[in-house]
Amino acid sequence: MRKVRVVLAEKGLEYKLDPISPFSPPENFHELSPLKRIPVLRDESEGPDATLPDSSAISAYLERKHPNPPLYPSQPFAYGRALWLEEYADSDFIATIGGGLFRAVVVNMLMRKEPDKDLATDTWENKAPRFLKFFEKELGGREHFIGDTLTIADIAVASPFVNAAHAGFAPDPARYPNLVRFLKTTHARPSFAACITEERKMLERLGLKYAL
Ligand SMILES: N[C@@H](CCC(=O)N[C@@H](CS)C(=O)NCC(=O)O)C(=O)O
């Protein structure tokens, strides 16, 4: 959901948020989202039933409908690389962070259960490093993954690190200097900062400390 909120904010688009928990969804939710996942975009300007249930589909749709500022590279190979990095972040990486850190710590605490600290530590120490090493190397000394402006690749990669930080985990700047620099500048953009501030307000009430 955060990924789409950042895309909307970067494009200067107004929206209304209807918070739905995918863990206790409304009865007919599968009709909107067959995978029963969030986010779902409803664009009433396209008709009463105009919904899209996947962050990548939503982001690509918004780009086509509101091309400025562009969040996808125009050069064909750069465009392909942006889609690949988006997919990598949205599949394996987010699944690792989502299940091993966010659910283990944050979702458990939201449901008033004990956080699974062993699972979270094992995930961070043994499963996360291959992603962190990959992102560190891909970035090199550059500010963005592709080209010199923000793209969907930056947004998709930076977002799961917010979830990790909510769970209390952040990359070590001594081992991952490029990645940490990228995360700090990307998360400081007003689009990310607005979401992070809102989320922190809610989660810090549970005693969670933001790690980045
Ligand atoms: N590929 C989908 C994945 C969405 C996704 O996994 N959403 C999570 C919350 S951030 C969810 O709804 N999880 C509930 C579940 O998997 O049952 C997208 O990017 O929109």
Coordinates of C-alpha atoms and ligand atoms in Angstrom, one line a residue:
M1 CA 0.0 0.0 0.0
R2 CA 2.8 2.4 0.9
K3 CA 4.4 1.9 -2.6
V4 CA 1.2 3.1 -4.2
R5 CA 0.7 6.0 -1.8
V6 CA 4.3 7.1 -2.6
V7 CA 3.5 6.9 -6.4
L8 CA 0.3 9.0 -5.9
A9 CA 2.2 11.6 -3.8
E10 CA 5.1 11.8 -6.3
K11 CA 2.6 12.5 -9.0
G12 CA 0.8 15.0 -6.9
L13 CA -2.5 13.1 -7.0
E14 CA -5.2 13.4 -4.4
Y15 CA -6.8 10.2 -3.0
K16 CA -9.0 9.0 -0.2
L17 CA -7.7 6.1 1.9
D18 CA -10.0 3.4 3.0
P19 CA -8.0 1.3 5.4
I20 CA -8.6 -2.4 5.1
S21 CA -6.7 -5.1 6.9
P22 CA -5.9 -8.0 4.6
F23 CA -5.8 -10.2 7.7
S24 CA -9.5 -9.5 8.6
P25 CA -10.9 -8.3 5.2
P26 CA -14.6 -7.3 4.6
E27 CA -16.8 -10.2 3.4
N28 CA -16.8 -9.4 -0.3
F29 CA -13.1 -8.4 -0.5
H30 CA -12.2 -11.3 -2.9
E31 CA -14.5 -9.7 -5.5
L32 CA -12.2 -6.6 -5.5
S33 CA -9.0 -8.5 -4.9
P34 CA -9.0 -12.1 -6.0
L35 CA -5.7 -12.7 -4.1
K36 CA -7.3 -11.0 -1.0
R37 CA -4.4 -8.6 -0.8
I38 CA -4.0 -4.9 -0.5
P39 CA -3.6 -2.4 -2.1
V40 CA -6.7 -1.9 -4.3
L41 CA -7.2 1.3 -6.3
R42 CA -10.7 2.5 -7.1
D43 CA -10.7 5.2 -9.8
E44 CA -14.3 6.5 -9.9
S45 CA -13.4 8.7 -12.9
E46 CA -13.2 5.4 -14.9
G47 CA -16.7 4.1 -13.7
P48 CA -18.3 2.7 -10.6
D49 CA -16.5 -0.7 -10.8
A50 CA -13.1 0.5 -11.9
T51 CA -10.7 -1.2 -9.5
L52 CA -7.2 -2.6 -9.7
P53 CA -5.8 -5.0 -7.1
D54 CA -2.0 -5.0 -7.4
S55 CA 0.6 -2.3 -6.7
S56 CA 2.5 -2.9 -9.9
A57 CA -0.7 -2.7 -12.1
I58 CA -1.8 0.4 -10.2
S59 CA 1.5 2.1 -10.6
A60 CA 1.8 1.4 -14.3
Y61 CA -1.8 2.5 -14.8
L62 CA -1.2 5.8 -12.9
E63 CA 2.0 6.4 -15.0
R64 CA 0.0 6.0 -18.2
K65 CA -2.9 8.2 -17.0
H66 CA -0.7 10.8 -15.3
P67 CA 2.7 10.7 -17.1
N68 CA 4.3 13.6 -15.2
P69 CA 6.6 13.4 -13.4
P70 CA 7.6 10.1 -15.1
L71 CA 8.5 7.3 -12.6
Y72 CA 9.4 4.8 -15.4
P73 CA 12.5 5.3 -17.6
S74 CA 11.8 5.9 -21.3
Q75 CA 14.8 4.1 -22.7
P76 CA 13.7 0.5 -23.4
F77 CA 16.4 -1.4 -21.5
A78 CA 16.4 1.0 -18.5
Y79 CA 12.6 0.5 -18.5
G80 CA 13.1 -3.3 -18.5
R81 CA 15.6 -3.0 -15.6
A82 CA 13.2 -0.9 -13.6
L83 CA 10.4 -3.5 -14.0
W84 CA 12.8 -6.3 -13.0
L85 CA 14.0 -4.5 -9.8
E86 CA 10.4 -3.7 -9.0
E87 CA 9.4 -7.3 -9.4
Y88 CA 12.4 -8.5 -7.3
A89 CA 11.5 -6.1 -4.5
D90 CA 7.8 -7.0 -4.7
S91 CA 8.3 -10.8 -4.7
D92 CA 11.2 -12.5 -2.9
F93 CA 12.4 -9.5 -1.0
I94 CA 9.1 -8.3 0.4
A95 CA 8.1 -11.9 1.2
T96 CA 11.2 -12.3 3.2
I97 CA 10.8 -9.1 5.1
G98 CA 7.0 -9.4 5.3
G99 CA 6.9 -12.9 6.8
G100 CA 10.2 -13.0 8.7
L101 CA 10.2 -9.5 10.2
F102 CA 7.0 -7.5 9.8
R103 CA 4.5 -10.3 10.6
A104 CA 6.9 -11.9 13.2
V105 CA 7.2 -8.6 15.1
V106 CA 4.8 -5.9 14.1
V107 CA 1.7 -7.9 13.1
N108 CA 2.0 -10.1 16.2
M109 CA 2.2 -7.0 18.4
L110 CA -0.7 -5.4 16.7
M111 CA -2.7 -8.6 17.5
R112 CA -1.4 -8.4 21.1
K113 CA 0.7 -11.5 20.7
E114 CA 4.4 -12.0 21.6
P115 CA 6.8 -10.9 18.9
D116 CA 8.7 -13.9 17.4
K117 CA 12.2 -12.4 18.1
D118 CA 14.0 -15.6 17.1
L119 CA 12.4 -15.7 13.6
A120 CA 13.1 -12.0 13.1
T121 CA 16.7 -12.3 14.1
D122 CA 17.2 -15.4 11.9
T123 CA 15.5 -13.6 9.0
W124 CA 17.7 -10.5 9.4
E125 CA 21.0 -12.4 9.9
N126 CA 20.6 -15.3 7.6
K127 CA 17.9 -14.5 4.9
A128 CA 18.2 -10.7 4.4
P129 CA 21.9 -10.3 3.6
R130 CA 21.7 -11.7 0.0
F131 CA 19.2 -9.0 -0.8
L132 CA 21.2 -6.3 1.0
K133 CA 24.4 -7.3 -0.8
F134 CA 22.6 -7.3 -4.2
F135 CA 21.1 -3.8 -3.7
E136 CA 24.4 -2.4 -2.3
K137 CA 26.2 -3.6 -5.5
E138 CA 23.5 -2.5 -7.9
L139 CA 23.5 1.0 -6.5
G140 CA 27.2 1.6 -6.4
G141 CA 27.8 5.2 -5.6
R142 CA 24.7 6.4 -7.4
E143 CA 21.7 8.1 -5.9
H144 CA 19.1 6.0 -7.8
F145 CA 19.0 2.4 -9.1
I146 CA 18.3 3.6 -12.7
G147 CA 19.4 6.8 -14.3
D148 CA 19.4 10.0 -12.2
T149 CA 15.8 10.5 -11.2
L150 CA 13.4 8.6 -8.9
T151 CA 11.9 5.5 -10.6
I152 CA 9.5 2.8 -9.6
A153 CA 12.6 0.6 -8.9
D154 CA 13.7 3.0 -6.1
I155 CA 10.2 3.2 -4.6
A156 CA 9.7 -0.6 -4.7
V157 CA 13.1 -1.3 -3.1
A158 CA 12.9 1.4 -0.5
S159 CA 9.5 0.5 0.8
P160 CA 10.1 -2.9 2.4
F161 CA 13.0 -1.3 4.3
V162 CA 10.4 0.8 6.1
N163 CA 8.7 -2.4 7.3
A164 CA 12.1 -3.7 8.4
A165 CA 12.7 -0.5 10.4
H166 CA 9.3 -0.7 12.0
A167 CA 10.3 -4.2 13.2
G168 CA 13.5 -2.8 14.6
F169 CA 16.0 -3.8 11.8
A170 CA 18.1 -1.6 9.6
P171 CA 21.2 -2.3 7.4
D172 CA 24.6 -1.5 9.0
P173 CA 26.0 1.6 7.3
A174 CA 29.6 0.2 7.7
R175 CA 28.7 -2.9 5.6
Y176 CA 26.1 -1.3 3.3
P177 CA 27.1 2.4 2.9
N178 CA 25.5 2.9 -0.6
L179 CA 22.2 1.3 0.5
V180 CA 21.9 3.2 3.8
R181 CA 22.6 6.5 2.0
F182 CA 20.0 5.7 -0.6
L183 CA 17.5 4.7 2.0
K184 CA 18.0 7.9 4.1
T185 CA 17.6 10.2 1.0
T186 CA 14.7 8.2 -0.4
H187 CA 12.8 8.0 2.9
A188 CA 13.3 11.7 3.5
R189 CA 11.4 12.6 0.3
P190 CA 8.0 14.1 1.3
S191 CA 6.2 11.2 -0.4
F192 CA 7.8 8.6 1.9
A193 CA 8.2 10.8 4.9
A194 CA 4.4 11.4 5.1
C195 CA 3.7 7.7 5.2
I196 CA 6.5 6.8 7.6
T197 CA 5.5 9.6 10.1
E198 CA 1.9 8.3 10.0
E199 CA 2.9 4.7 10.5
R200 CA 5.4 5.5 13.2
K201 CA 2.7 7.4 15.2
M202 CA 0.6 4.2 15.3
L203 CA 3.4 1.7 15.8
E204 CA 5.4 3.5 18.4
R205 CA 2.4 3.4 20.7
L206 CA 3.0 -0.4 20.8
G207 CA 6.6 0.3 22.0
L208 CA 8.2 -0.4 18.7
K209 CA 11.3 1.7 17.9
Y210 CA 12.0 2.7 14.3
A211 CA 15.4 1.5 13.4
L212 CA 16.4 3.7 10.5
Ligands
LIG1 N1 2.1 -8.2 -5.4 C1 1.1 -7.5 -4.6 C2 1.3 -8.0 -3.1 C3 0.5 -7.3 -2.1 C4 0.7 -7.8 -0.7 O1 1.3 -8.9 -0.5 N2 0.0 -7.2 0.2 C5 0.0 -7.6 1.6 C6 0.0 -6.4 2.5 S1 1.3 -5.2 2.2 C7 -1.2 -8.4 1.9 O2 -2.3 -8.0 1.5 N3 -1.1 -9.5 2.6 C8 -2.2 -10.3 2.9 C9 -2.0 -11.7 2.5 O3 -1.0 -12.1 1.8 O4 -2.9 -12.5 2.9 C10 1.2 -6.0 -4.7 O5 2.3 -5.5 -4.8 O6 0.2 -5.4 -4.7

